[in-house]
Tab-separated table of C-alpha atoms in Angstrom:
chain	number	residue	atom	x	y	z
F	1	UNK	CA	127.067	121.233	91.980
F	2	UNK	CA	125.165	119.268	95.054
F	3	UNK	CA	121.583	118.184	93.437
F	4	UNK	CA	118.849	117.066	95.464
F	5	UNK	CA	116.554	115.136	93.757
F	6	UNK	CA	113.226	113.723	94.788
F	7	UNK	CA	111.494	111.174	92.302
F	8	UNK	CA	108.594	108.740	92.006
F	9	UNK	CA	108.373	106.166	88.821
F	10	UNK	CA	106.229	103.372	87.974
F	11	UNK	CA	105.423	102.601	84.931
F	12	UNK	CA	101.995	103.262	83.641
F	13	UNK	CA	101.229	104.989	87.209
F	14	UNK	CA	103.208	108.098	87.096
F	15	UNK	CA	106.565	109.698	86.597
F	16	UNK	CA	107.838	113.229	88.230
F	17	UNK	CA	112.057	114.283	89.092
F	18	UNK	CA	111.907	116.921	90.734
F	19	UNK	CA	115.412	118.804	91.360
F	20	UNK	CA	114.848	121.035	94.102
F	21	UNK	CA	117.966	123.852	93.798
F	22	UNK	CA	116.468	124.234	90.715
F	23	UNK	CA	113.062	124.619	90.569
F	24	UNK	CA	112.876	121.937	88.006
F	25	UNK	CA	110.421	119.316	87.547
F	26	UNK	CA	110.784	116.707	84.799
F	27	UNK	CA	107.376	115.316	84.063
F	28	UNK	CA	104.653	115.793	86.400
F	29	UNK	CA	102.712	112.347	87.136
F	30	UNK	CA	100.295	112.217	89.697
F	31	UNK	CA	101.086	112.737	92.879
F	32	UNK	CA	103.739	114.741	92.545
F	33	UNK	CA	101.876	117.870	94.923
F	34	UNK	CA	101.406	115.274	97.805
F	35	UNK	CA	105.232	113.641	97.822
F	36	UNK	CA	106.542	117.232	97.969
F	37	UNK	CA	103.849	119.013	99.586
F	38	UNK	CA	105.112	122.884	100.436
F	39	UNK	CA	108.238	122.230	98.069
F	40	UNK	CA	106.137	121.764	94.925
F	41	UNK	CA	105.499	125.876	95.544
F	42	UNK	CA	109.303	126.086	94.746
F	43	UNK	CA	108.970	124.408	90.962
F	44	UNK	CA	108.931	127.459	88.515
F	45	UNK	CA	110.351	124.810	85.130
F	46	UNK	CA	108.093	121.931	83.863
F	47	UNK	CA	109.577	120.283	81.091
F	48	UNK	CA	107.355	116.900	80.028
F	49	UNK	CA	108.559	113.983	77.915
F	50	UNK	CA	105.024	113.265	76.346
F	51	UNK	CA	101.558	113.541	76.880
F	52	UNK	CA	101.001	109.713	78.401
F	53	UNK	CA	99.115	110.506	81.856
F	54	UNK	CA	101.390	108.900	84.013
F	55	UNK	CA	103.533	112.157	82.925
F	56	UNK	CA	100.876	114.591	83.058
F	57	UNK	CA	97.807	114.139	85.229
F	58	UNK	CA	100.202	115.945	88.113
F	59	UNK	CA	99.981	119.275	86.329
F	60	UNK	CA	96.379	119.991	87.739
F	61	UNK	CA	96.909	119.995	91.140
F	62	UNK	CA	100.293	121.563	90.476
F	63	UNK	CA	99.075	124.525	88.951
F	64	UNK	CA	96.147	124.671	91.091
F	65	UNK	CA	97.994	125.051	94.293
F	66	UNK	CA	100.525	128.096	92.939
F	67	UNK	CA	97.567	130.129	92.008
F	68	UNK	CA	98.246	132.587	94.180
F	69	UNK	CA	102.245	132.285	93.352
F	70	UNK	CA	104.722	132.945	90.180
F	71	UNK	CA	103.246	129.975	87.908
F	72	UNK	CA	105.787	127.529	87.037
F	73	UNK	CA	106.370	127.585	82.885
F	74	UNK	CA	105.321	124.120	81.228
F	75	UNK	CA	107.150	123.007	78.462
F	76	UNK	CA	105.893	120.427	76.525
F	77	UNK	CA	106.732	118.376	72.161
F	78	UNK	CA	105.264	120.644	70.062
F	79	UNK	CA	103.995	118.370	68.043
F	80	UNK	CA	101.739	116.981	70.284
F	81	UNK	CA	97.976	118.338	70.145
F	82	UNK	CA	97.236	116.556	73.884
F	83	UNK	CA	98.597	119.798	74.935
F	84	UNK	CA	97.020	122.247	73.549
F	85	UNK	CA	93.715	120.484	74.668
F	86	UNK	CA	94.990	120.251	78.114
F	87	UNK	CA	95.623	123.860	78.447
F	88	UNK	CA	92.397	124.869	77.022
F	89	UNK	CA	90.558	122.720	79.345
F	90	UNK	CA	92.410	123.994	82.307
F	91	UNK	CA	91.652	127.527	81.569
F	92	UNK	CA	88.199	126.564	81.264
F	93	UNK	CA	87.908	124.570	85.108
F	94	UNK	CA	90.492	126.557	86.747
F	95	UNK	CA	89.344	130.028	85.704
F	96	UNK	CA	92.052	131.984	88.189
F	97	UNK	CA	95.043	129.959	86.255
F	98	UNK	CA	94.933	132.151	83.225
F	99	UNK	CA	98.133	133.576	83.700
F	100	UNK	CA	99.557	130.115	83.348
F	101	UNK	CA	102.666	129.452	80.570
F	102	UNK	CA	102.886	126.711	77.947
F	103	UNK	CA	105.410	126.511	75.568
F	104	UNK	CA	105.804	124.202	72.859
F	105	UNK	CA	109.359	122.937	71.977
F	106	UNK	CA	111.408	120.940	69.501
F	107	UNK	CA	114.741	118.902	69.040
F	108	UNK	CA	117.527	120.667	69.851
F	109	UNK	CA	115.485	123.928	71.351
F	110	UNK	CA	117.240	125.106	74.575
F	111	UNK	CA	115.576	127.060	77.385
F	112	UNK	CA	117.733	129.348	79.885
F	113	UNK	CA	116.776	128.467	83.794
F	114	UNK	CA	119.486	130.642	84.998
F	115	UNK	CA	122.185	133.007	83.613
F	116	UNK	CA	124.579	129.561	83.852
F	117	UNK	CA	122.346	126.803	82.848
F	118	UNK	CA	120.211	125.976	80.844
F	119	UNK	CA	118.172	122.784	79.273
F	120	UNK	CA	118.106	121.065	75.601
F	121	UNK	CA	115.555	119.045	74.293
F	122	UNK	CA	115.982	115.880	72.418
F	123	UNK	CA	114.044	113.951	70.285
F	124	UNK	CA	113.648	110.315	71.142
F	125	UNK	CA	112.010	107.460	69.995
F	126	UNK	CA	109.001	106.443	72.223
F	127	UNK	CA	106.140	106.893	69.938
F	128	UNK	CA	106.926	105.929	66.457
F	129	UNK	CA	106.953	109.472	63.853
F	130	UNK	CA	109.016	110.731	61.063
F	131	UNK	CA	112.614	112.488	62.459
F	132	UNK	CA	111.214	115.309	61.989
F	133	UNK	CA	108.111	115.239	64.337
F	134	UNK	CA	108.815	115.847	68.072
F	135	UNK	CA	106.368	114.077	70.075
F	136	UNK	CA	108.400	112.691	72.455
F	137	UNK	CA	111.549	114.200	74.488
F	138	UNK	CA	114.255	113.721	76.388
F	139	UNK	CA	115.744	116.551	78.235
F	140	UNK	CA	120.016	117.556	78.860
F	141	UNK	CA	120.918	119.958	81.583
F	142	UNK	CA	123.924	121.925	80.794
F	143	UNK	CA	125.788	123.762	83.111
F	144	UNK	CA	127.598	127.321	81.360
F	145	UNK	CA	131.112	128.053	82.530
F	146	UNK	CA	133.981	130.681	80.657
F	147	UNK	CA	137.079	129.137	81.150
F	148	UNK	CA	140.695	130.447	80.141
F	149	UNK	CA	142.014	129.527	76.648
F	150	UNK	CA	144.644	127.061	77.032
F	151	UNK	CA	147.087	129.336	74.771
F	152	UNK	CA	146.866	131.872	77.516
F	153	UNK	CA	146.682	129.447	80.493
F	154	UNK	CA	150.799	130.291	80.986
F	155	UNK	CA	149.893	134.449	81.989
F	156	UNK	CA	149.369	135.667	85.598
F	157	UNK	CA	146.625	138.250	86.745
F	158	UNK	CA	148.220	141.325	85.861
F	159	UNK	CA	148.733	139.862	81.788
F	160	UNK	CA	145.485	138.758	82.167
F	161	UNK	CA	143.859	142.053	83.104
F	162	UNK	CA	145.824	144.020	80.535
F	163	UNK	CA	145.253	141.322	77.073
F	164	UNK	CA	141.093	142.082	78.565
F	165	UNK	CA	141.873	145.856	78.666
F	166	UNK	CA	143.253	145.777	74.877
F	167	UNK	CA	141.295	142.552	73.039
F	168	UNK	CA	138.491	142.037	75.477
F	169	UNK	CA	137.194	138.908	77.109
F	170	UNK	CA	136.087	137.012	74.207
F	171	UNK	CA	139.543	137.088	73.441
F	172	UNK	CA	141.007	135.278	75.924
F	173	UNK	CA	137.763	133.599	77.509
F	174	UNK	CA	135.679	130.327	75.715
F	175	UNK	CA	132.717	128.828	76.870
F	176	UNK	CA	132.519	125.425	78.003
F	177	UNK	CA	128.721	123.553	78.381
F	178	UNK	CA	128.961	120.344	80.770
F	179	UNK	CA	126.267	118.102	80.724
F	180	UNK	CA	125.582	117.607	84.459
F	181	UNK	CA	122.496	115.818	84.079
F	182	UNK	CA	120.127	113.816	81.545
F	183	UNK	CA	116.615	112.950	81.775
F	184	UNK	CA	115.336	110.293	79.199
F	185	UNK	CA	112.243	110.012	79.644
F	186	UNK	CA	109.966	107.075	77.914
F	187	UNK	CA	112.509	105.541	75.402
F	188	UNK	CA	113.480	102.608	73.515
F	189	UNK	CA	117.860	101.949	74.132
F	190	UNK	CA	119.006	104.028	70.703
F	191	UNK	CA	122.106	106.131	69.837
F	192	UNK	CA	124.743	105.823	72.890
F	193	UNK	CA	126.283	109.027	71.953
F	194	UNK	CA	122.810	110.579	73.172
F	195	UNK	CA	123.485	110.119	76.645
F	196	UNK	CA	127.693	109.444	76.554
F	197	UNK	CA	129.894	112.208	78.954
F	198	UNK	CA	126.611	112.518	81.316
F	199	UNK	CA	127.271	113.743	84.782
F	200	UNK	CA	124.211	111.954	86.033
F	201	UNK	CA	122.147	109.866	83.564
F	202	UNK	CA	118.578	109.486	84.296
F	203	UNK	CA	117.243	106.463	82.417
F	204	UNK	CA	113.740	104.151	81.951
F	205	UNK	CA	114.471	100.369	82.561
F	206	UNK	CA	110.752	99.317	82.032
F	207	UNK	CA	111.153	95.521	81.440
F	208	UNK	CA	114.140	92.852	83.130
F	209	UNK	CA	115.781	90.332	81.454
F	210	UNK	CA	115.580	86.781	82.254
F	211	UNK	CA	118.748	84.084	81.252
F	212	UNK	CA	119.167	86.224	77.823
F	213	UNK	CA	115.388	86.960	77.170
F	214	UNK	CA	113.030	89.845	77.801
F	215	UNK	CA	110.891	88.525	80.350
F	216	UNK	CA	108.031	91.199	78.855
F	217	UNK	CA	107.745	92.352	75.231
F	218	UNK	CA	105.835	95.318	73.782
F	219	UNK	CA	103.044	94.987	72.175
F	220	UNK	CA	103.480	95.331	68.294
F	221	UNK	CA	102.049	99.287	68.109
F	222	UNK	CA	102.593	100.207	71.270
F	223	UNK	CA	105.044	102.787	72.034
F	224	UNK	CA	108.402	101.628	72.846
F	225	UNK	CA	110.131	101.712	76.311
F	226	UNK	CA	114.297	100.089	76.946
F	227	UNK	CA	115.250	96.712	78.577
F	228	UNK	CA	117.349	96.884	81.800
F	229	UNK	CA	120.262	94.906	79.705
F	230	UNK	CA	120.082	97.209	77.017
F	231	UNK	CA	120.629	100.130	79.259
F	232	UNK	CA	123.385	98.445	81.160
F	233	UNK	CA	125.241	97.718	78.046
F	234	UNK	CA	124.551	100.961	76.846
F	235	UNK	CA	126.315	102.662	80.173
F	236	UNK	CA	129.328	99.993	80.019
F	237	UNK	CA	130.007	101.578	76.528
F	238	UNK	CA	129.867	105.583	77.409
F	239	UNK	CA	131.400	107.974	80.064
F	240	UNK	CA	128.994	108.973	82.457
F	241	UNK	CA	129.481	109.562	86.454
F	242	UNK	CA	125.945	108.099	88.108
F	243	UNK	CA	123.370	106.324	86.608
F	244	UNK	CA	119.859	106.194	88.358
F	245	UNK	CA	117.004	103.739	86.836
F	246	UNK	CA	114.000	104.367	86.650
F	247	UNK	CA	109.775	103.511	85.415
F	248	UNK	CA	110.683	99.695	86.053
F	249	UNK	CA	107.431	98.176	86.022
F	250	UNK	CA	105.250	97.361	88.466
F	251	UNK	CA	105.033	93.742	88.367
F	252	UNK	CA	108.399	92.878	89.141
F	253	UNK	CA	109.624	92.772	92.800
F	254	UNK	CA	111.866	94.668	94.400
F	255	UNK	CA	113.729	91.573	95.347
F	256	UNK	CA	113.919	90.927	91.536
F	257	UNK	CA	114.701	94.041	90.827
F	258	UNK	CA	117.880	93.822	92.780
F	259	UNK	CA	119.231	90.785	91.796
F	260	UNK	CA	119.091	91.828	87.906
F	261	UNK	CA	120.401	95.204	88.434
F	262	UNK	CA	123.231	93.904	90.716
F	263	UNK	CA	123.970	90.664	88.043
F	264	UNK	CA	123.421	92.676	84.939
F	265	UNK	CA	125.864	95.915	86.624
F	266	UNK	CA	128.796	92.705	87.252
F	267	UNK	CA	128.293	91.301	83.533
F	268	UNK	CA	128.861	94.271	82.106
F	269	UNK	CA	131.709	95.649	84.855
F	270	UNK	CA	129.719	98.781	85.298
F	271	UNK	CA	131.848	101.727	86.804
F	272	UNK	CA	129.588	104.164	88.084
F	273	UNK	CA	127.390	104.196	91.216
F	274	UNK	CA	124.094	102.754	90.116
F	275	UNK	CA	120.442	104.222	91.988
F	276	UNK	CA	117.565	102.549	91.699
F	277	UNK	CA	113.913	104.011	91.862
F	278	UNK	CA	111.815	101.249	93.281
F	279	UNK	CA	107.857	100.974	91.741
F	280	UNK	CA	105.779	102.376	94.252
F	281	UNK	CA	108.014	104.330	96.215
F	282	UNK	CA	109.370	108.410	96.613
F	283	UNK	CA	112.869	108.214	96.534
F	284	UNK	CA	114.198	111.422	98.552
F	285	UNK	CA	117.723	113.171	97.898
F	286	UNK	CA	119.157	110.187	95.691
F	287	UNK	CA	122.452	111.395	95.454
F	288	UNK	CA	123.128	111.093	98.786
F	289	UNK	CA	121.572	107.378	99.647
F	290	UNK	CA	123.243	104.520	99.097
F	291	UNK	CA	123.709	103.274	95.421
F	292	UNK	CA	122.307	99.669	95.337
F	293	UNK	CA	125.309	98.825	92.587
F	294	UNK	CA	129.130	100.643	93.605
F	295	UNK	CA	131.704	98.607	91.384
């Protein structure tokens, strides 16, 4: 499946990923109406990570500008109130938007965008709350397919036909969910199994390293965000085919940027085309531009 994706990502400026085919926006920081202009009319799925404003404050304008249009459905953690006061206030300034859809959602809830895919949420662990509190998400896009059981894969069309006419489909047929994409959102480096057989893994590389050490720690409280060599170790040690980084901040370089991506991606003989998402710059059909890293 050809995806063309269209993102923006600084850190503590704004986040959106939009996947055009789709319809599907993940997060919606500001700006996100003005770097896709007419093709933000096309987003009908808004599934946010968390209610920090660099993933939200792109929802007004958004929702403002299909007024007049099929709004696109918002889904947003559950257990975070920000919401709920976001949509109330909204209804209250933008009076014509009251047709507008929010839906709260938890670990492990999946939402249908078309009869053959559909997206999971999963927890993470940006902001610091019991398991069992979903505050913060990441998002897995799975892609439906029914496939022939391999105990029948030895029959030609005519058997086929006939073992449906007398046991049905579900006999013969199983269903198979690839992961063809994952969006991680804000998120500390956790469980590689998360993110492991990932057709294209989306990941946050706030801080760089620097000979062994974080050049940038988090503040004690704050909520927690991954380390470019954390995520590059985390890639060398799973099976995914394309890895694109993202919400670096904004005080490194590009130029330094590059040269710890590129030394990091050697180190840890990284196999997969690697994208970058430079701070302060839309990054248009990714897929199809050149990978800074190609082992």
């Amino acid at each position: 499946m050809h995806l063309n994706i269209t993102a923006y990502s600084t850190a503590l400026f704004s986040t959106w990923i939009n996947i055009e085919e789709l319809g599907l926006l993940f997060d919606a920081g500001d700006g996100v109406t003005s770097g896709l202009l007419q093709k933000s009319g096309k987003i009908k799925y808004v599934f946010i990570t968390h209610p920090d404003r660099d993933h939200i404050n792109g929802i007004f304008q958004l929702y403002q500008l299909n007024a007049r249009k099929e709004y696109p459905k918002i889904y947003y953690p559950k257990d975070s109130g920000s919401f709920s006061a976001m949509k109330d206030f909204l209804y209250k300034f933008d009076t014509h938007i009251q047709g507008a859809e929010w839906h709260p959602i938890k670990h492990l809830d999946t939402i249908e965008i078309r009869n053959d895919l559909f997206v999971e949420a999963i927890r993470n662990e940006h902001v610091a709350v019991p398991q069992n509190v979903s505050k913060s998400l990441s998002f897995k896009l799975y892609q439906t397919k029914q496939k022939l059981k391999k105990e029948f894969s030895h029959l030609d069309g005519n058997s086929i036909k006939e073992m449906i006419s007398l046991h049905g489909r579900d006999h013969l047929m199983e269903t198979i969910h690839t992961n063809i994409l994952s969006y991680a959102g804000d998120t500390p480096v956790d469980d590689y199994n998360k993110w492991d057989h990932s057709g294209i893994l989306i990941h946050e590389s706030t801080f760089l390293q620097d000979e062994g050490n974080t050049i940038v720690k988090s503040r004690k409280g704050r909520n927690k965000h991954s380390k470019l060599n954390e995520v590059l170790e985390m890639v060398s040690n799973i099976t995914i085919d394309r890895l694109i980084l993202q919400h670096f901040s904004s005080r490194y370089s590009k130029k330094e940027i590059n040269e710890n991506v590129i030394k990091l991606c050697k180190y840890y003989n990284i196999k997969v085309p690697v994208h970058v998402i430079y701070p302060g710059e839309i990054h248009r059909d990714i897929l199809n531009s050149k990978p800074l890293y190609n082992y």
